[in-house]
XYZ file of C-alpha atoms in Angstrom:
682
model
C -77.029 -54.542 128.381
C -77.227 -53.206 131.909
C -79.068 -54.120 135.155
C -81.769 -52.086 136.594
C -83.089 -51.559 140.006
C -86.768 -50.576 140.780
C -86.787 -47.152 142.788
C -89.277 -44.595 143.757
C -90.376 -40.959 143.762
C -93.232 -38.366 144.920
C -94.645 -34.956 144.885
C -97.032 -34.865 147.639
C -98.318 -37.437 150.264
C -101.598 -37.562 152.019
C -101.471 -39.567 155.240
C -104.127 -40.168 157.786
C -102.406 -37.674 160.050
C -101.944 -34.768 157.593
C -100.444 -33.480 154.417
C -96.735 -33.599 153.739
C -95.317 -31.789 150.748
C -92.528 -33.557 149.208
C -89.469 -31.891 147.626
C -89.579 -30.742 143.993
C -86.558 -30.964 141.503
C -84.525 -27.897 141.229
C -81.978 -27.618 138.532
C -79.964 -24.754 139.962
C -79.660 -22.831 143.228
C -78.491 -19.020 143.756
C -74.984 -18.568 145.671
C -75.098 -17.351 149.088
C -75.002 -18.311 152.988
C -77.567 -21.085 152.272
C -78.556 -24.358 153.555
C -78.997 -26.409 150.181
C -81.196 -29.478 150.423
C -83.004 -31.225 147.903
C -86.436 -30.054 149.326
C -85.265 -26.433 149.747
C -82.549 -23.846 149.706
C -82.953 -21.304 152.318
C -81.035 -18.841 154.417
C -81.591 -19.584 158.201
C -82.324 -16.571 160.235
C -79.518 -15.862 162.823
C -79.684 -17.270 166.143
C -82.368 -19.785 167.029
C -85.875 -18.069 166.279
C -88.996 -18.849 168.320
C -90.516 -20.261 165.057
C -87.696 -22.635 164.596
C -87.766 -23.785 168.194
C -91.537 -24.538 168.227
C -91.043 -26.531 164.915
C -88.335 -28.571 166.754
C -90.374 -28.897 170.005
C -93.190 -30.481 167.679
C -91.008 -33.304 166.412
C -92.143 -36.804 167.424
C -90.384 -39.836 168.409
C -87.092 -38.672 170.176
C -84.933 -41.738 171.042
C -83.108 -39.761 173.693
C -85.728 -37.068 175.255
C -83.006 -34.819 176.426
C -81.625 -34.414 172.803
C -83.156 -33.186 169.354
C -81.791 -33.047 165.843
C -81.397 -29.741 163.995
C -79.521 -27.939 161.559
C -76.484 -25.996 162.727
C -74.941 -23.579 160.601
C -71.798 -21.610 161.045
C -70.035 -18.472 159.372
C -66.907 -20.700 158.390
C -65.807 -24.175 158.638
C -65.324 -24.593 162.612
C -61.936 -24.794 163.741
C -60.825 -27.949 166.029
C -60.942 -25.586 168.995
C -64.512 -24.455 168.239
C -65.468 -28.100 167.723
C -64.146 -29.103 170.951
C -65.833 -26.176 172.664
C -69.263 -27.301 171.239
C -68.763 -30.773 172.150
C -68.250 -29.447 175.689
C -71.617 -27.934 175.276
C -73.213 -30.987 174.276
C -73.371 -30.282 170.447
C -72.879 -33.469 168.117
C -72.162 -32.562 164.536
C -73.373 -35.420 162.112
C -73.768 -34.874 158.724
C -72.393 -31.738 156.597
C -74.738 -29.804 154.315
C -73.549 -26.749 152.246
C -73.029 -24.023 153.198
C -71.127 -24.570 156.630
C -74.034 -26.471 157.982
C -74.387 -29.723 159.780
C -77.325 -32.035 160.871
C -76.585 -31.961 164.644
C -77.965 -33.023 167.855
C -78.288 -30.475 170.611
C -79.370 -30.724 174.227
C -83.265 -30.242 174.635
C -82.538 -27.396 177.089
C -81.369 -25.262 174.267
C -84.925 -24.911 173.271
C -85.211 -22.487 176.106
C -81.725 -21.097 175.970
C -81.463 -17.212 175.720
C -77.962 -17.285 173.973
C -75.890 -19.652 171.758
C -72.165 -20.334 171.475
C -70.632 -17.407 169.467
C -69.336 -19.703 166.865
C -72.831 -20.782 165.702
C -74.350 -18.461 163.138
C -77.932 -20.092 163.220
C -80.173 -23.192 164.331
C -82.947 -24.223 162.133
C -85.519 -26.984 162.324
C -85.421 -30.065 160.152
C -88.816 -30.075 158.518
C -90.756 -33.382 157.449
C -90.304 -32.563 153.790
C -86.338 -32.387 154.242
C -86.602 -36.014 155.021
C -88.315 -37.418 151.952
C -86.805 -38.485 148.601
C -88.601 -36.948 145.593
C -88.829 -40.364 143.969
C -91.259 -42.178 146.458
C -94.140 -41.217 144.637
C -93.593 -44.166 141.953
C -94.456 -46.665 144.588
C -97.141 -44.760 146.782
C -99.791 -47.083 145.428
C -98.008 -50.221 146.456
C -99.277 -51.993 149.686
C -97.122 -52.516 151.438
C -94.786 -49.586 150.604
C -91.155 -50.538 150.192
C -88.890 -47.983 151.752
C -85.315 -47.306 152.900
C -85.252 -45.492 156.167
C -81.969 -43.919 157.481
C -81.265 -42.500 160.888
C -78.437 -40.652 162.500
C -74.992 -41.757 163.775
C -75.874 -41.104 167.283
C -79.275 -43.112 167.019
C -79.544 -46.841 167.588
C -80.725 -48.531 164.487
C -82.836 -50.870 166.445
C -84.846 -47.934 167.427
C -85.927 -47.292 163.744
C -86.711 -51.111 163.449
C -88.871 -50.886 166.359
C -90.709 -47.876 165.163
C -91.541 -49.556 161.917
C -92.899 -52.502 163.754
C -95.107 -50.241 165.905
C -96.459 -48.469 162.618
C -97.582 -52.071 161.495
C -94.465 -52.436 159.063
C -91.863 -54.988 158.809
C -88.113 -54.713 158.316
C -86.265 -57.024 155.834
C -82.751 -55.866 156.303
C -80.797 -53.742 158.811
C -77.467 -52.037 157.420
C -75.641 -50.503 160.648
C -72.514 -49.760 158.619
C -74.671 -47.054 156.600
C -77.500 -46.555 159.537
C -80.364 -47.554 157.600
C -83.251 -50.202 157.516
C -84.860 -51.715 154.415
C -88.594 -52.508 155.082
C -92.141 -52.308 154.181
C -94.744 -49.674 155.535
C -98.408 -50.492 155.568
C -99.639 -47.201 154.101
C -98.988 -43.549 153.425
C -99.856 -42.621 156.936
C -97.149 -44.532 158.404
C -94.685 -42.634 156.035
C -95.996 -39.427 157.072
C -95.517 -40.295 160.793
C -92.007 -41.282 160.076
C -91.204 -37.944 158.277
C -92.375 -36.205 161.616
C -90.099 -38.321 163.746
C -86.997 -36.853 165.194
C -84.917 -40.011 165.012
C -85.598 -40.316 161.150
C -82.922 -38.592 158.973
C -84.015 -39.864 155.561
C -86.564 -41.883 153.584
C -86.037 -43.100 150.087
C -87.493 -46.038 148.089
C -86.199 -49.414 148.667
C -83.748 -50.364 145.808
C -84.846 -53.779 144.766
C -85.210 -56.224 143.113
C -82.653 -55.763 140.233
C -83.487 -56.446 136.543
C -81.099 -57.328 133.692
C -80.913 -54.764 130.578
C -77.895 -54.783 128.904
C -62.981 -57.459 120.657
C -62.123 -54.617 118.804
C -61.962 -52.867 122.388
C -58.494 -54.017 123.008
C -57.073 -52.270 120.097
C -59.450 -49.318 120.599
C -58.002 -48.715 124.121
C -54.422 -49.944 123.086
C -54.640 -52.795 125.549
C -53.107 -54.963 123.090
C -49.751 -52.826 123.299
C -49.854 -52.941 126.999
C -49.901 -56.807 126.747
C -46.804 -56.515 124.476
C -45.147 -54.734 127.264
C -45.821 -57.613 129.675
C -48.737 -56.389 131.766
C -51.520 -58.940 132.048
C -52.974 -58.199 135.734
C -50.898 -60.896 137.058
C -47.413 -59.670 138.311
C -44.810 -62.542 138.377
C -43.521 -61.167 141.878
C -47.000 -61.518 143.352
C -49.022 -64.075 141.315
C -52.874 -63.608 141.679
C -52.594 -60.363 143.615
C -54.624 -58.263 141.131
C -58.100 -59.124 142.059
C -61.296 -57.827 140.267
C -64.798 -58.455 141.521
C -67.620 -58.775 139.193
C -71.059 -57.831 140.587
C -73.859 -58.630 138.188
C -77.289 -60.447 137.796
C -75.766 -63.931 138.527
C -72.648 -65.759 138.532
C -69.735 -66.031 135.712
C -69.795 -69.460 134.016
C -67.210 -71.332 136.257
C -66.254 -73.970 133.630
C -65.475 -71.419 131.018
C -61.672 -72.090 129.835
C -61.118 -68.267 129.610
C -61.114 -68.206 133.634
C -59.454 -71.488 134.264
C -57.801 -71.536 137.688
C -58.557 -67.879 138.210
C -62.358 -67.652 139.074
C -64.062 -67.809 142.490
C -67.844 -67.418 143.080
C -67.811 -65.318 146.111
C -71.350 -66.238 147.256
C -71.936 -69.743 146.347
C -74.588 -70.194 148.932
C -76.813 -67.239 147.750
C -80.394 -68.473 146.973
C -81.488 -65.449 144.940
C -79.599 -63.377 142.424
C -81.134 -59.978 143.709
C -82.786 -59.607 140.362
C -86.165 -61.410 141.232
C -84.706 -64.696 140.039
C -82.950 -67.744 141.681
C -79.127 -67.514 141.835
C -77.179 -69.182 138.966
C -74.913 -68.701 136.142
C -75.563 -65.687 133.996
C -74.938 -64.584 130.353
C -74.631 -61.064 131.154
C -72.235 -61.718 133.981
C -70.041 -64.024 131.969
C -69.930 -61.677 128.925
C -68.728 -58.749 131.257
C -66.096 -60.960 133.095
C -64.667 -61.888 129.767
C -64.166 -58.342 128.652
C -62.543 -57.616 131.989
C -60.071 -60.511 132.421
C -60.887 -63.556 130.082
C -57.756 -65.209 128.852
C -59.149 -65.827 125.243
C -58.793 -69.670 125.689
C -61.257 -71.411 123.378
C -61.682 -68.445 120.993
C -63.163 -69.263 117.772
C -60.773 -69.981 115.064
C -58.351 -67.196 113.777
C -59.631 -64.937 116.602
C -58.000 -63.670 119.901
C -60.799 -62.748 122.271
C -58.775 -61.927 125.392
C -60.192 -59.459 127.907
C -57.981 -56.574 129.258
C -56.499 -57.840 132.705
C -56.317 -61.354 130.851
C -54.420 -62.899 133.882
C -56.174 -61.201 136.835
C -57.921 -63.073 139.569
C -61.529 -63.051 139.156
C -64.347 -62.920 141.823
C -68.100 -63.416 140.867
C -71.021 -62.299 142.918
C -74.730 -61.545 142.302
C -76.182 -58.435 143.427
C -78.030 -59.521 146.497
C -76.732 -58.077 149.492
C -74.008 -56.274 147.481
C -72.903 -53.926 150.147
C -71.923 -56.873 152.544
C -70.538 -58.990 149.489
C -67.964 -56.113 148.699
C -66.950 -55.922 152.351
C -66.540 -59.753 152.368
C -64.536 -59.646 149.078
C -62.095 -56.994 150.594
C -61.681 -58.976 153.718
C -61.396 -62.549 152.437
C -59.883 -61.963 148.859
C -58.166 -58.541 149.165
C -60.443 -57.152 146.437
C -58.873 -54.383 144.459
C -61.250 -53.414 141.844
C -65.278 -53.603 141.917
C -66.724 -54.013 138.330
C -70.515 -53.044 138.166
C -72.815 -53.244 135.161
C -75.988 -52.668 136.888
C -78.172 -49.731 137.894
C -81.774 -48.502 138.506
C -84.640 -49.170 136.363
C -85.882 -45.652 135.329
C -89.093 -46.697 134.303
C -88.663 -45.987 130.407
C -89.321 -42.198 130.948
C -87.419 -38.945 131.585
C -87.739 -39.149 135.397
C -85.642 -36.663 136.844
C -86.327 -37.984 140.362
C -83.994 -41.078 139.438
C -82.012 -39.840 136.504
C -78.961 -38.017 137.550
C -79.587 -38.374 141.247
C -77.137 -39.226 143.994
C -78.787 -41.818 146.132
C -77.756 -44.506 148.865
C -76.196 -46.855 146.169
C -74.011 -43.982 145.035
C -73.183 -43.190 148.692
C -72.373 -46.600 149.661
C -69.815 -47.058 146.811
C -68.493 -43.720 147.628
C -67.948 -44.783 151.301
C -66.062 -48.145 149.778
C -63.745 -46.119 147.582
C -63.118 -43.673 150.565
C -62.279 -46.483 152.945
C -64.975 -45.636 155.303
C -67.851 -47.919 154.757
C -67.365 -49.532 158.154
C -64.738 -49.913 160.938
C -64.136 -53.325 159.864
C -62.324 -52.345 156.669
C -59.884 -49.447 155.795
C -58.625 -50.529 152.473
C -59.705 -48.154 149.573
C -60.631 -49.908 146.265
C -61.371 -48.578 142.866
C -65.120 -48.844 141.646
C -66.027 -48.809 137.865
C -69.905 -48.309 137.098
C -71.847 -48.418 133.891
C -73.430 -44.971 133.320
C -76.744 -46.475 131.599
C -78.344 -46.928 128.398
C -81.107 -44.172 128.719
C -79.732 -41.615 126.137
C -83.369 -41.725 124.335
C -85.248 -41.070 127.556
C -84.807 -37.471 127.870
C -84.498 -34.619 125.337
C -81.131 -34.775 123.675
C -79.963 -37.377 125.921
C -79.053 -35.189 128.779
C -79.212 -36.168 132.369
C -79.766 -39.736 131.787
C -77.108 -41.457 134.038
C -78.281 -43.118 137.216
C -77.443 -45.360 140.143
C -74.065 -45.968 141.296
C -72.574 -44.164 138.478
C -73.740 -41.006 140.063
C -71.075 -41.446 142.823
C -68.318 -38.636 143.260
C -65.421 -41.261 143.730
C -66.455 -43.866 141.200
C -65.377 -44.044 137.491
C -68.563 -43.670 135.643
C -68.164 -45.256 132.044
C -70.096 -44.355 128.803
C -70.010 -46.427 125.543
C -68.469 -45.470 122.296
C -68.139 -47.827 119.170
C -65.003 -49.554 119.024
C -64.331 -49.186 115.299
C -64.362 -45.482 115.014
C -64.738 -44.252 118.653
C -68.030 -42.572 117.805
C -70.810 -42.074 120.281
C -73.314 -44.741 120.475
C -77.013 -44.083 120.159
C -77.649 -45.471 123.693
C -74.775 -44.292 126.114
C -76.341 -42.139 128.964
C -75.270 -38.428 129.167
C -74.640 -36.132 132.061
C -74.936 -33.796 133.837
C -75.704 -35.119 137.273
C -78.451 -33.245 139.405
C -75.695 -31.106 140.872
C -73.830 -30.430 137.569
C -70.773 -32.924 138.000
C -68.937 -34.280 134.785
C -70.659 -37.566 133.817
C -69.614 -39.923 132.464
C -65.982 -39.833 133.850
C -64.584 -41.516 130.659
C -65.716 -43.502 127.785
C -64.608 -47.151 126.357
C -65.872 -49.448 123.641
C -69.425 -50.687 124.339
C -70.516 -51.628 120.658
C -69.468 -51.311 117.106
C -70.635 -48.937 114.286
C -70.035 -51.414 111.349
C -68.638 -54.791 111.161
C -70.396 -57.310 113.607
C -72.332 -54.533 115.242
C -71.533 -55.851 118.869
C -68.906 -56.706 121.395
C -67.580 -60.374 121.573
C -66.783 -62.047 124.832
C -67.163 -64.926 126.844
C -70.619 -66.685 127.371
C -71.980 -69.737 129.090
C -71.831 -73.047 127.147
C -68.782 -72.505 127.411
C -68.575 -70.341 124.361
C -68.158 -66.835 122.898
C -70.607 -64.473 121.192
C -71.427 -60.974 120.170
C -75.028 -60.945 118.692
C -76.871 -58.106 120.480
C -74.206 -57.369 123.082
C -73.950 -53.763 123.257
C -74.213 -51.338 126.127
C -72.331 -49.262 128.900
C -72.108 -52.746 130.446
C -69.628 -53.827 127.820
C -67.777 -50.709 128.165
C -67.284 -50.679 131.953
C -65.430 -54.005 132.193
C -62.931 -52.786 129.560
C -61.991 -49.841 132.087
C -61.942 -52.304 135.041
C -59.561 -54.646 133.334
C -57.338 -51.539 132.343
C -57.431 -50.538 136.009
C -56.030 -54.017 136.711
C -53.240 -53.365 134.489
C -52.537 -49.784 135.911
C -52.529 -51.228 139.351
C -50.068 -54.023 138.333
C -47.746 -51.476 136.756
C -47.949 -49.137 139.780
C -47.284 -52.016 142.214
C -44.198 -52.916 140.269
C -43.035 -49.444 139.756
C -43.510 -47.967 143.352
C -43.880 -51.285 145.510
C -47.196 -49.788 146.860
C -50.876 -49.397 146.194
C -52.360 -46.118 144.480
C -55.058 -44.094 146.016
C -58.356 -44.656 143.791
C -57.995 -41.076 143.232
C -54.542 -41.652 141.583
C -56.131 -44.090 139.292
C -58.899 -41.988 138.259
C -56.640 -38.962 137.826
C -54.259 -41.006 135.503
C -57.162 -42.375 133.505
C -58.603 -38.786 132.963
C -55.163 -37.214 132.388
C -54.379 -39.772 129.756
C -57.722 -40.025 128.166
C -58.142 -39.133 124.369
C -60.364 -36.026 124.240
C -63.495 -36.621 122.136
C -66.457 -34.257 121.556
C -66.038 -30.614 122.714
C -62.655 -29.747 123.884
C -62.055 -30.571 127.452
C -64.680 -32.617 129.355
C -68.329 -32.636 128.356
C -71.484 -34.340 129.330
C -71.346 -36.984 126.591
C -67.600 -38.413 126.619
C -66.591 -37.171 129.837
C -62.788 -36.548 129.630
C -62.567 -38.759 126.768
C -61.669 -42.227 125.574
C -59.686 -44.640 127.997
C -56.089 -45.040 126.569
C -54.554 -48.071 128.539
C -50.927 -47.567 126.913
C -51.025 -43.802 127.783
C -51.920 -44.634 131.351
C -49.184 -47.385 131.680
C -46.496 -45.095 130.157
C -47.451 -42.197 132.510
C -47.314 -44.539 135.637
C -43.941 -46.036 134.659
C -42.238 -42.796 133.824
C -39.675 -42.446 136.662
C -36.651 -40.173 137.412
C -35.247 -42.989 139.480
C -36.497 -45.764 141.790
C -40.095 -45.059 142.726
C -39.784 -41.405 141.731
C -42.409 -40.523 139.400
C -42.093 -37.772 136.897
C -45.992 -36.897 136.833
C -47.577 -38.425 140.209
C -47.501 -36.849 143.536
C -49.988 -37.466 146.461
C -50.536 -35.449 149.529
C -52.923 -34.597 152.323
C -54.454 -31.073 152.889
C -56.543 -29.537 155.549
C -58.935 -26.619 155.598
C -57.506 -23.466 154.690
C -54.036 -24.707 153.523
C -52.480 -24.025 150.210
C -49.863 -26.607 148.620
C -47.470 -25.284 146.163
C -45.434 -27.234 143.589
C -42.959 -25.916 140.905
C -42.649 -26.864 137.256
C -39.868 -26.012 134.993
C -41.778 -26.072 131.508
C -40.148 -26.228 128.300
C -43.008 -24.470 126.497
C -46.138 -26.003 124.736
C -49.120 -27.909 125.979
C -49.305 -28.273 129.787
C -52.014 -30.275 131.541
C -52.337 -30.853 135.405
C -54.936 -32.899 136.727
C -56.338 -33.087 140.470
C -58.465 -35.650 141.917
C -59.639 -36.693 145.450
C -61.717 -39.339 147.095
C -64.384 -37.462 148.986
C -66.385 -38.128 152.026
C -69.815 -39.607 150.943
C -72.375 -37.010 150.518
C -75.413 -36.205 152.740
C -78.512 -37.786 151.014
C -80.735 -34.716 151.637
C -78.259 -32.349 150.258
C -78.794 -30.687 146.933
C -74.849 -30.620 146.509
C -72.776 -33.692 146.973
C -69.291 -32.116 147.286
C -68.287 -32.142 151.010
C -64.369 -31.362 150.848
C -63.802 -28.978 148.122
C -60.331 -28.708 146.752
C -59.238 -26.039 143.889
C -56.631 -26.339 141.399
C -54.808 -23.218 140.120
C -51.789 -22.768 137.774
C -49.741 -19.512 137.734
C -47.381 -18.900 134.799
C -44.012 -17.151 134.458
C -45.720 -13.818 133.770
C -47.908 -14.499 137.130
C -51.018 -15.045 134.902
C -53.395 -17.617 136.653
C -55.096 -20.366 134.686
C -58.301 -22.104 136.109
C -59.605 -25.579 135.512
C -62.431 -26.734 132.971
C -66.088 -26.083 134.350
C -69.253 -27.039 132.679
C -72.822 -25.563 132.833
C -75.373 -27.971 133.665
C -78.300 -25.720 132.358
C -76.529 -25.626 128.938
C -75.183 -29.099 128.689
C -74.224 -28.892 125.046
C -71.972 -25.864 125.538
C -68.160 -26.492 125.394
C -66.335 -26.550 128.822
C -64.908 -22.947 129.869
C -62.333 -22.059 132.350
C -63.480 -21.114 136.028
C -63.493 -22.199 139.773
C -64.826 -25.631 140.041
C -66.927 -26.160 143.253
C -68.795 -29.344 142.275
C -66.321 -31.929 140.994
C -63.761 -34.153 142.675
C -61.626 -34.039 139.509
C -60.332 -30.680 138.437
C -58.183 -30.386 135.195
C -56.039 -27.235 133.926
C -54.972 -27.649 130.229
C -53.192 -24.879 128.487
C -52.754 -25.386 124.680
C -49.424 -23.213 124.454
C -48.017 -22.606 127.754
C -44.938 -20.379 128.166
C -41.516 -21.789 128.656
C -40.320 -21.016 132.281
C -41.211 -21.784 135.792
C -44.723 -22.500 136.608
C -46.464 -22.659 140.092
C -49.235 -25.388 140.701
C -51.545 -24.683 143.619
C -53.961 -27.002 145.440
C -56.159 -25.094 147.796
C -57.976 -26.534 150.611
C -60.933 -24.166 149.936
C -63.584 -25.711 152.193
C -62.843 -28.926 154.171
C -65.214 -29.509 156.842
C -64.400 -33.319 157.178
C -60.646 -33.434 156.689
C -57.787 -34.041 156.347
C -58.384 -34.631 152.683
C -55.824 -36.846 150.659
C -55.475 -36.042 146.962
C -53.673 -36.977 143.816
C -51.927 -34.551 141.434
C -50.738 -35.264 137.932
C -48.496 -32.830 136.489
C -45.096 -32.922 134.520
C -43.053 -32.454 137.500
C -39.824 -33.758 135.856
C -39.785 -34.440 132.298
C -37.231 -34.369 129.455
C -36.647 -31.004 127.467
C -38.725 -32.545 124.754
C -42.469 -32.914 125.762
C -43.278 -36.741 126.160
C -45.954 -38.297 123.990
C -47.780 -40.926 125.946
C -49.099 -42.773 122.872
C -49.896 -42.297 119.212
C -53.414 -42.761 117.711
C -53.688 -45.917 115.704
C -56.758 -46.721 113.376
C -58.824 -49.430 115.088
C -60.460 -52.593 113.565
C -62.787 -55.238 114.930
C -61.154 -58.601 116.027
């Protein structure tokens, strides 16, 4: 089961003031010195041609008449000195777009300028179609028309609110942290006018309201063995310090004995659940929370239906105002992990304007992971998202993930069967629109035989399994395991890991399923809680990890690490929490790091790469310029000294922190993290 959000799309708009052609879906774009947008991919002419100046001049609705918004492209990532010089000239760089381009504001006087600063390669106009999401078409017949309207960081959000009112529309919500409003427009003509307005950056569908969709898992993930080691998501040295927030279509049953003394309803005054219904206790939410963190109290006779982090603190929220609620959970409860088994309603069809698409929900959660959602919070949190149950919607299931799971920094979770780790017949597959690995990992979300479902807590209070299958059931298993990993990391190193560190460890220790290496069905493989804990706790001394290092890199830098390898299999995994993507861009990666291993014979080994245009093909080795996780795996690496390089290939918005997992200091005999054990339903 999974929750779904109503979203929108479009191909053309006919307004009272003219015709606006909306972007079409492109599965690939050639390499080159392009500006890569969802609406078009083009090479801007050098300089500031007269045609581009006239298009800029024609834009309506400048908030500040002395400034205009344009694309500014460079020949390289500008240096700090070049940025300072541009700022002195009145240039404000706002949002990055590949290749080496920014949405920017410039003085209006530049429309008549004869020359440009030497560091600028080209200036191009932002066209109306560049501002329109392809999925608006699904709601064009609605009156009023629900929209999300984003502006630039240098524009007052109230200017967009006032503009909507002048066009006869209404504003339901303002989100200054992300510079957008949610509202309603009276007709398509108003949408056309907005697309021609200088201060408008992006227009998408309004995500709402949400709709619902939907214990062998502990053995399949080896969580039961982690419990035997003493990890339960509640360290004795800091009771209650591991906090998992569950966002769902309602609240967790507060009277269930499985959460006794550990559950807080975070939004008790909510009047609507964000799913088109009144707020209240919800079956789906209670089931999800039990898998993540239920204690098993009150289990049916002869069964132990504990969740994964079975002693962690649990917060419960509905999905109304989810962004503000996550911020509140961080501020008031020191949230560590955000659990999400909800996503967009894709309409029951193979709609590639929704499926695989990076949208504002994905960008919002990327910002929360990155720690830059607002100036009020800097804590970075781990986020797990259900990848969706739309495998049957598109041919062979490809590109059927959606919603927050399309984020770069989140852990997108697919669903396998708990009794044999086979792929379910519903779990959504990758790739994303820009070709990234999706899902990240898989976890138990159903059962091929036996009872054919996942047992967990239900309101009543009781337990149940009938019909409970979905990526919604798999995702809380990962959230609970993240709680155990965080506990082990805190106890071992007396500090919090980067979210990227947790992602890198999950990926590095996952059991490879499907094609060798990552693939678009199983991602990097099946989560292995025991392997993850063993890696975290493997040390050479107090707080000195054998495998984990973190660092910060800037554009053009190369970091080198040395490994003395005994011979045999060798794997290194790199992960980083990237800056949220620019919504209008066709590629989501902003800061691009690259991983390279160099052997004793000076031979080079590159990370896995997948081909989004041939999604069934096994991964090959090459330069990965799309993912925020890179992994080099060598089946039989030579003994001797190896060099590991992390390269800051293109970091326009740095510096960039990263986590690197490699066998930096291991015993002569290669370590085995865990051993496969047959799994059965409990």
